[in-house]
Coordinates of C-alpha atoms in Angstrom, one line a residue:
M1 CA -5.5 17.9 -0.3
R2 CA -3.1 19.7 -2.6
R3 CA -0.8 17.5 -4.9
A4 CA 3.3 18.3 -4.8
K5 CA 5.2 19.9 -7.9
L6 CA 5.9 16.6 -10.5
D7 CA 9.3 18.1 -12.5
K8 CA 8.7 18.1 -16.2
K9 CA 9.7 15.2 -17.6
N10 CA 7.1 13.5 -15.1
K11 CA 4.2 15.8 -15.7
V12 CA 1.0 13.9 -16.2
D13 CA -2.3 15.8 -18.5
Q14 CA -5.9 15.3 -17.2
V15 CA -6.6 12.4 -19.4
D16 CA -3.6 10.3 -17.4
E17 CA -5.1 11.4 -13.8
Q18 CA -8.6 9.8 -15.6
I19 CA -6.3 6.6 -16.6
I20 CA -4.6 6.7 -13.2
H21 CA -8.1 7.0 -11.2
I22 CA -10.0 4.3 -13.6
L23 CA -7.1 1.6 -13.0
R24 CA -7.1 2.2 -8.8
H25 CA -10.3 1.6 -8.7
Q26 CA -11.2 -1.0 -11.8
G27 CA -7.7 -2.5 -12.1
R28 CA -8.9 -5.4 -14.2
I29 CA -10.3 -3.2 -17.1
T30 CA -9.5 -4.1 -20.3
L31 CA -7.7 -1.3 -22.7
Q32 CA -11.1 -1.5 -24.9
E33 CA -13.1 0.0 -21.9
L34 CA -10.6 2.3 -20.3
G35 CA -10.4 3.9 -23.7
E36 CA -14.2 4.4 -23.8
K37 CA -14.4 6.2 -20.9
V38 CA -11.4 7.8 -21.5
H39 CA -12.4 8.9 -25.2
L40 CA -9.2 7.3 -26.9
S41 CA -8.9 4.0 -28.9
G42 CA -7.5 1.1 -26.3
Q43 CA -4.1 1.5 -28.1
A44 CA -4.2 5.1 -27.5
V45 CA -4.7 3.6 -23.7
K46 CA -2.0 1.2 -24.0
N47 CA 0.4 4.0 -25.6
R48 CA -0.3 6.6 -22.1
I49 CA 0.2 3.8 -19.4
E50 CA 3.4 2.3 -21.0
K51 CA 4.3 6.3 -20.7
L52 CA 3.0 6.3 -16.8
E53 CA 5.4 2.7 -16.3
D54 CA 8.4 4.2 -18.3
K55 CA 8.0 7.6 -15.9
G56 CA 7.9 5.3 -12.9
I57 CA 4.1 7.0 -12.1
I58 CA 2.7 3.2 -12.8
Q59 CA 5.0 0.7 -10.8
Q60 CA 3.2 -2.2 -10.5
Y61 CA -0.6 -4.1 -10.9
T62 CA -2.0 -5.6 -7.3
V63 CA -4.6 -7.8 -5.6
N64 CA -6.7 -5.9 -2.8
V65 CA -6.8 -9.0 -1.0
N66 CA -10.0 -9.4 2.1
C67 CA -7.6 -10.4 5.0
P68 CA -10.5 -11.1 6.9
V69 CA -12.4 -13.0 4.5
Y70 CA -9.2 -15.0 3.6
G71 CA -8.8 -16.1 7.6
Y72 CA -6.4 -12.8 9.3
P73 CA -9.7 -11.2 11.5
L74 CA -7.4 -9.3 12.9
H75 CA -6.2 -5.9 12.1
S76 CA -3.3 -3.8 13.4
L77 CA -1.2 -0.8 13.3
I78 CA 2.3 -1.0 15.3
R79 CA 4.5 1.8 15.9
L80 CA 7.2 0.5 16.6
E81 CA 10.1 2.6 18.9
A82 CA 13.7 1.8 18.5
G83 CA 16.5 3.4 19.7
I84 CA 18.7 2.6 16.1
P85 CA 17.1 1.8 13.3
Q86 CA 17.7 -2.3 12.3
K87 CA 15.7 -1.8 9.0
T88 CA 17.6 -4.9 7.4
P89 CA 17.1 -7.2 10.3
L90 CA 13.3 -5.9 10.5
V91 CA 12.1 -6.2 6.8
V92 CA 13.8 -10.1 6.8
F93 CA 11.6 -11.1 10.4
L94 CA 8.8 -9.4 8.3
A95 CA 9.1 -11.4 5.3
Q96 CA 9.9 -14.6 7.7
C97 CA 7.0 -14.1 10.5
G98 CA 4.3 -16.1 8.6
C99 CA 1.2 -13.1 9.1
Q100 CA 0.2 -10.8 6.6
V101 CA 2.4 -7.4 6.5
L102 CA 0.2 -4.5 4.6
H103 CA 2.8 -2.2 4.9
C104 CA 6.1 -1.2 7.0
Y105 CA 6.5 2.6 7.2
Q106 CA 9.7 4.1 8.4
I107 CA 8.8 7.7 9.7
T108 CA 10.4 10.4 11.5
G109 CA 9.8 10.7 15.3
R110 CA 9.9 9.0 18.2
Q111 CA 8.2 6.0 16.6
V112 CA 10.5 4.6 13.6
Y113 CA 8.5 2.1 11.9
V114 CA 4.9 1.5 11.8
L115 CA 3.8 -1.7 10.5
D116 CA 0.3 -2.5 9.2
M117 CA -0.7 -5.9 10.0
F118 CA -3.3 -8.9 9.9
F119 CA -3.1 -12.0 12.5
Q120 CA -5.2 -14.9 12.2
S121 CA -5.7 -14.9 16.0
V122 CA -5.3 -12.7 19.1
E123 CA -2.5 -15.4 19.9
E124 CA -0.9 -15.2 16.7
Q125 CA -0.6 -11.1 17.5
E126 CA 0.8 -11.6 21.1
R127 CA 3.8 -14.2 19.3
I128 CA 4.8 -11.9 16.8
L129 CA 5.0 -8.5 19.2
V130 CA 6.9 -10.4 21.4
Q131 CA 9.2 -10.8 18.4
L132 CA 9.2 -7.9 17.5
Q133 CA 10.4 -6.4 21.0
K134 CA 14.3 -7.3 20.0
Y135 CA 14.0 -4.4 18.0
G136 CA 12.2 -1.9 20.3
I137 CA 9.0 -0.9 22.4
C138 CA 5.6 -1.6 20.6
T139 CA 2.8 0.3 20.7
V140 CA -0.5 -1.5 18.9
D141 CA -3.6 0.2 18.0
M142 CA -6.5 -1.8 17.1
V143 CA -8.3 -1.3 13.7
L144 CA -11.8 -1.4 14.8
K145 CA -13.1 -0.4 11.2
N146 CA -12.0 0.3 7.5
L147 CA -14.1 4.0 6.5
E148 CA -14.5 3.9 2.6
L149 CA -13.7 7.3 1.0
P150 CA -16.5 8.7 -1.4
E151 CA -15.6 8.6 -4.9
T152 CA -14.6 12.1 -6.2

């Protein structure tokens, strides 16, 4: 997969790439441990991370929740076809619906939005789908399995 070209102010070197890769998989690693992995001091790693944050390359640190263990076993991708995009009301609804919305993408093509959502039950999913109908026509795909990509 080719990477999009970065402008010069956002250019990263191989060490920055390593730091980003490690942080994506080990977000709780200490600066000292991270420094040992990339052969730098903890302070040098901290400085590099701060520069990556300032450039907007690292935007946030987050937790990856295992939704089925957390009580949301039903994983669905919902494509919403809307005549006229109604982003603001849809986003407000999704924020207040009580289900786990992993991602909400506005996309090109006939389906204007793709929602990556977890539900506690089929009944909850049906209730949300009925409410989503006011924003457009829904197509639902159930996720059967999450395929883990090998480390590169």
